[in-house]
Amino acid sequence: MELSFRRASRELIAAELAVLNANPFFNRLSKDKERLTAADVEAEQRDAEAAGAERYVLFADAEPVGILEFLMINPNDARTWIGLLVIRSQSHGQGLGKQALAWFDALMRERGVAVHRLGVLAGNAPAHAFWRSQGASEVKPAVLPDGKPIVIYERFVRGGDDCIS
């Protein structure tokens, strides 16, 4: 399955909702509820836009299968951060997360980024395993503004040696 990436928009709220609501475990961890609403997704899109983040909906065979959001420069530490990489649960294990990350790495190489950070909710064991398998190293624990504990990881962009951090 080959992925295509479409910039998030109001027209893609239903697609995002389909991805997010296919992941009740993640929704419980991140939002304290199993099902999100269109208003929840619209608020996430607004927050991403206000922060200057880039948000993409991932499609395979015209079906929405994931979401990738990143911030080129986090104002808290001036680093590039992945804020969200989620693949719908029924597509787990098909290599889509790795494909999304390869696309992200290529984009970061083009933009001269060698390393990025991300936060993983402390209770999300599958995400910790995924990120470790993709070369991410634990930096430190932290707490989100809503009180949820996370682990901050750092990962070198793969596939090029000509990047700066």
Short mmCIF file of C-alpha atoms in Angstrom, two decimals:
data_model
loop_
_atom_site.label_atom_id
_atom_site.label_comp_id
_atom_site.label_asym_id
_atom_site.label_seq_id
_atom_site.Cartn_x
_atom_site.Cartn_y
_atom_site.Cartn_z
CA MET A 1 0.00 0.00 0.00
CA GLU A 2 1.39 3.35 -1.00
CA LEU A 3 0.55 6.43 1.00
CA SER A 4 -0.48 9.84 -0.24
CA PHE A 5 -0.49 12.93 1.96
CA ARG A 6 -3.10 15.69 1.90
CA ARG A 7 -2.81 18.85 3.94
CA ALA A 8 -5.47 18.82 6.67
CA SER A 9 -8.45 21.05 5.99
CA ARG A 10 -12.04 21.51 7.09
CA GLU A 11 -13.03 19.28 4.15
CA LEU A 12 -11.01 16.42 5.66
CA ILE A 13 -12.52 16.51 9.16
CA ALA A 14 -14.58 13.36 8.46
CA ALA A 15 -11.44 11.57 7.23
CA GLU A 16 -9.54 12.54 10.38
CA LEU A 17 -12.48 11.50 12.52
CA ALA A 18 -12.52 8.07 10.86
CA VAL A 19 -8.82 7.58 11.66
CA LEU A 20 -9.03 8.83 15.22
CA ASN A 21 -12.20 6.94 16.13
CA ALA A 22 -10.62 3.72 14.85
CA ASN A 23 -8.22 4.10 17.80
CA PRO A 24 -10.30 4.14 21.01
CA PHE A 25 -7.23 3.15 23.10
CA PHE A 26 -5.33 6.23 21.92
CA ASN A 27 -8.38 8.46 22.35
CA ARG A 28 -8.79 7.28 25.95
CA LEU A 29 -5.13 8.01 26.69
CA SER A 30 -5.00 11.36 24.96
CA LYS A 31 -8.53 12.77 25.29
CA ASP A 32 -10.08 10.76 28.13
CA LYS A 33 -12.85 9.47 25.86
CA GLU A 34 -13.11 6.69 23.28
CA ARG A 35 -14.88 8.59 20.50
CA LEU A 36 -14.13 12.07 19.27
CA THR A 37 -16.55 14.43 17.54
CA ALA A 38 -16.17 16.59 14.46
CA ALA A 39 -15.91 19.56 16.84
CA ASP A 40 -12.95 17.86 18.59
CA VAL A 41 -11.14 17.41 15.27
CA GLU A 42 -11.94 20.94 14.17
CA ALA A 43 -10.47 22.21 17.46
CA GLU A 44 -7.32 20.12 16.87
CA GLN A 45 -6.98 21.58 13.38
CA ARG A 46 -7.40 25.13 14.74
CA ASP A 47 -4.84 24.49 17.49
CA ALA A 48 -2.35 23.08 14.97
CA GLU A 49 -2.85 26.05 12.67
CA ALA A 50 -2.48 28.54 15.53
CA ALA A 51 0.78 26.88 16.60
CA GLY A 52 2.13 26.93 13.05
CA ALA A 53 2.10 23.14 12.78
CA GLU A 54 1.72 21.27 9.52
CA ARG A 55 -0.98 18.58 9.64
CA TYR A 56 -1.51 15.92 6.98
CA VAL A 57 -4.09 13.20 6.46
CA LEU A 58 -2.60 9.98 5.08
CA PHE A 59 -4.49 8.03 2.45
CA ALA A 60 -3.99 4.52 1.06
CA ASP A 61 -6.20 3.45 -1.84
CA ALA A 62 -8.32 6.59 -1.31
CA GLU A 63 -9.07 5.55 2.30
CA PRO A 64 -7.93 7.72 5.23
CA VAL A 65 -5.43 5.66 7.24
CA GLY A 66 -3.48 8.13 9.36
CA ILE A 67 -2.59 11.61 10.50
CA LEU A 68 0.83 13.22 10.77
CA GLU A 69 1.34 16.58 12.45
CA PHE A 70 4.63 18.34 13.05
CA LEU A 71 6.01 21.69 14.10
CA MET A 72 9.15 22.91 12.38
CA ILE A 73 10.20 25.11 15.29
CA ASN A 74 8.77 24.51 18.74
CA PRO A 75 8.89 27.84 20.59
CA ASN A 76 9.77 26.04 23.83
CA ASP A 77 13.09 24.63 22.59
CA ALA A 78 13.53 25.80 18.96
CA ARG A 79 13.52 22.18 17.73
CA THR A 80 11.44 20.32 15.18
CA TRP A 81 8.75 18.15 16.80
CA ILE A 82 6.34 15.50 15.62
CA GLY A 83 3.14 16.26 17.50
CA LEU A 84 1.09 13.37 16.19
CA LEU A 85 1.55 10.25 14.12
CA VAL A 86 -1.47 7.99 14.32
CA ILE A 87 -2.44 5.12 12.05
CA ARG A 88 -5.97 3.69 12.22
CA SER A 89 -5.94 0.51 14.28
CA GLN A 90 -7.13 -1.81 11.49
CA SER A 91 -4.07 -0.77 9.45
CA HIS A 92 -1.49 -1.43 12.17
CA GLY A 93 1.27 -3.82 11.23
CA GLN A 94 1.16 -2.95 7.51
CA GLY A 95 4.20 -0.66 7.52
CA LEU A 96 2.19 2.54 7.12
CA GLY A 97 3.78 4.23 10.13
CA LYS A 98 7.22 3.48 8.69
CA GLN A 99 6.14 4.83 5.28
CA ALA A 100 4.83 8.01 6.89
CA LEU A 101 8.09 8.41 8.77
CA ALA A 102 10.13 7.87 5.57
CA TRP A 103 8.10 10.66 3.92
CA PHE A 104 8.67 12.89 6.96
CA ASP A 105 12.42 12.10 6.92
CA ALA A 106 12.68 13.02 3.23
CA LEU A 107 10.87 16.30 3.89
CA MET A 108 13.12 17.07 6.85
CA ARG A 109 16.25 16.36 4.78
CA GLU A 110 14.96 18.84 2.18
CA ARG A 111 14.49 21.40 4.95
CA GLY A 112 17.91 20.78 6.50
CA VAL A 113 16.70 19.13 9.71
CA ALA A 114 18.86 16.34 11.13
CA VAL A 115 17.08 15.57 14.39
CA HIS A 116 13.58 15.94 15.76
CA ARG A 117 11.75 15.31 18.99
CA LEU A 118 8.40 13.81 19.91
CA GLY A 119 6.44 13.05 23.04
CA VAL A 120 4.75 9.73 23.71
CA LEU A 121 2.06 9.36 26.35
CA ALA A 122 3.51 7.32 29.19
CA GLY A 123 0.82 4.61 28.97
CA ASN A 124 1.10 4.07 25.22
CA ALA A 125 3.33 0.97 25.15
CA PRO A 126 2.77 0.25 21.41
CA ALA A 127 3.91 3.78 20.49
CA HIS A 128 7.02 3.49 22.69
CA ALA A 129 7.90 0.22 20.95
CA PHE A 130 7.32 1.75 17.49
CA TRP A 131 9.46 4.81 18.13
CA ARG A 132 12.29 2.79 19.66
CA SER A 133 12.21 0.50 16.61
CA GLN A 134 12.60 3.62 14.47
CA GLY A 135 15.74 4.77 16.26
CA ALA A 136 14.23 7.19 18.77
CA SER A 137 16.11 7.58 22.06
CA GLU A 138 14.51 8.58 25.32
CA VAL A 139 15.51 12.08 26.44
CA LYS A 140 13.46 12.69 29.58
CA PRO A 141 10.02 12.41 31.13
CA ALA A 142 7.71 15.42 31.06
CA VAL A 143 4.12 16.39 31.77
CA LEU A 144 1.72 17.90 29.24
CA PRO A 145 -0.26 21.03 30.16
CA ASP A 146 -3.30 18.81 30.81
CA GLY A 147 -1.32 16.83 33.40
CA LYS A 148 -0.71 13.71 31.28
CA PRO A 149 2.79 12.24 31.67
CA ILE A 150 4.84 11.73 28.52
CA VAL A 151 8.29 10.55 27.55
CA ILE A 152 10.24 12.85 25.25
CA TYR A 153 12.22 11.10 22.54
CA GLU A 154 14.78 12.36 20.08
CA ARG A 155 15.36 10.77 16.69
CA PHE A 156 17.84 11.40 13.92
CA VAL A 157 16.36 11.85 10.45
CA ARG A 158 17.28 8.83 8.36
CA GLY A 159 18.63 8.71 4.86
CA GLY A 160 21.04 11.63 4.66
CA ASP A 161 24.20 13.02 6.21
CA ASP A 162 23.92 16.56 4.86
CA CYS A 163 21.46 17.92 7.43
CA ILE A 164 21.92 20.43 10.18
CA SER A 165 20.08 20.35 13.49
#
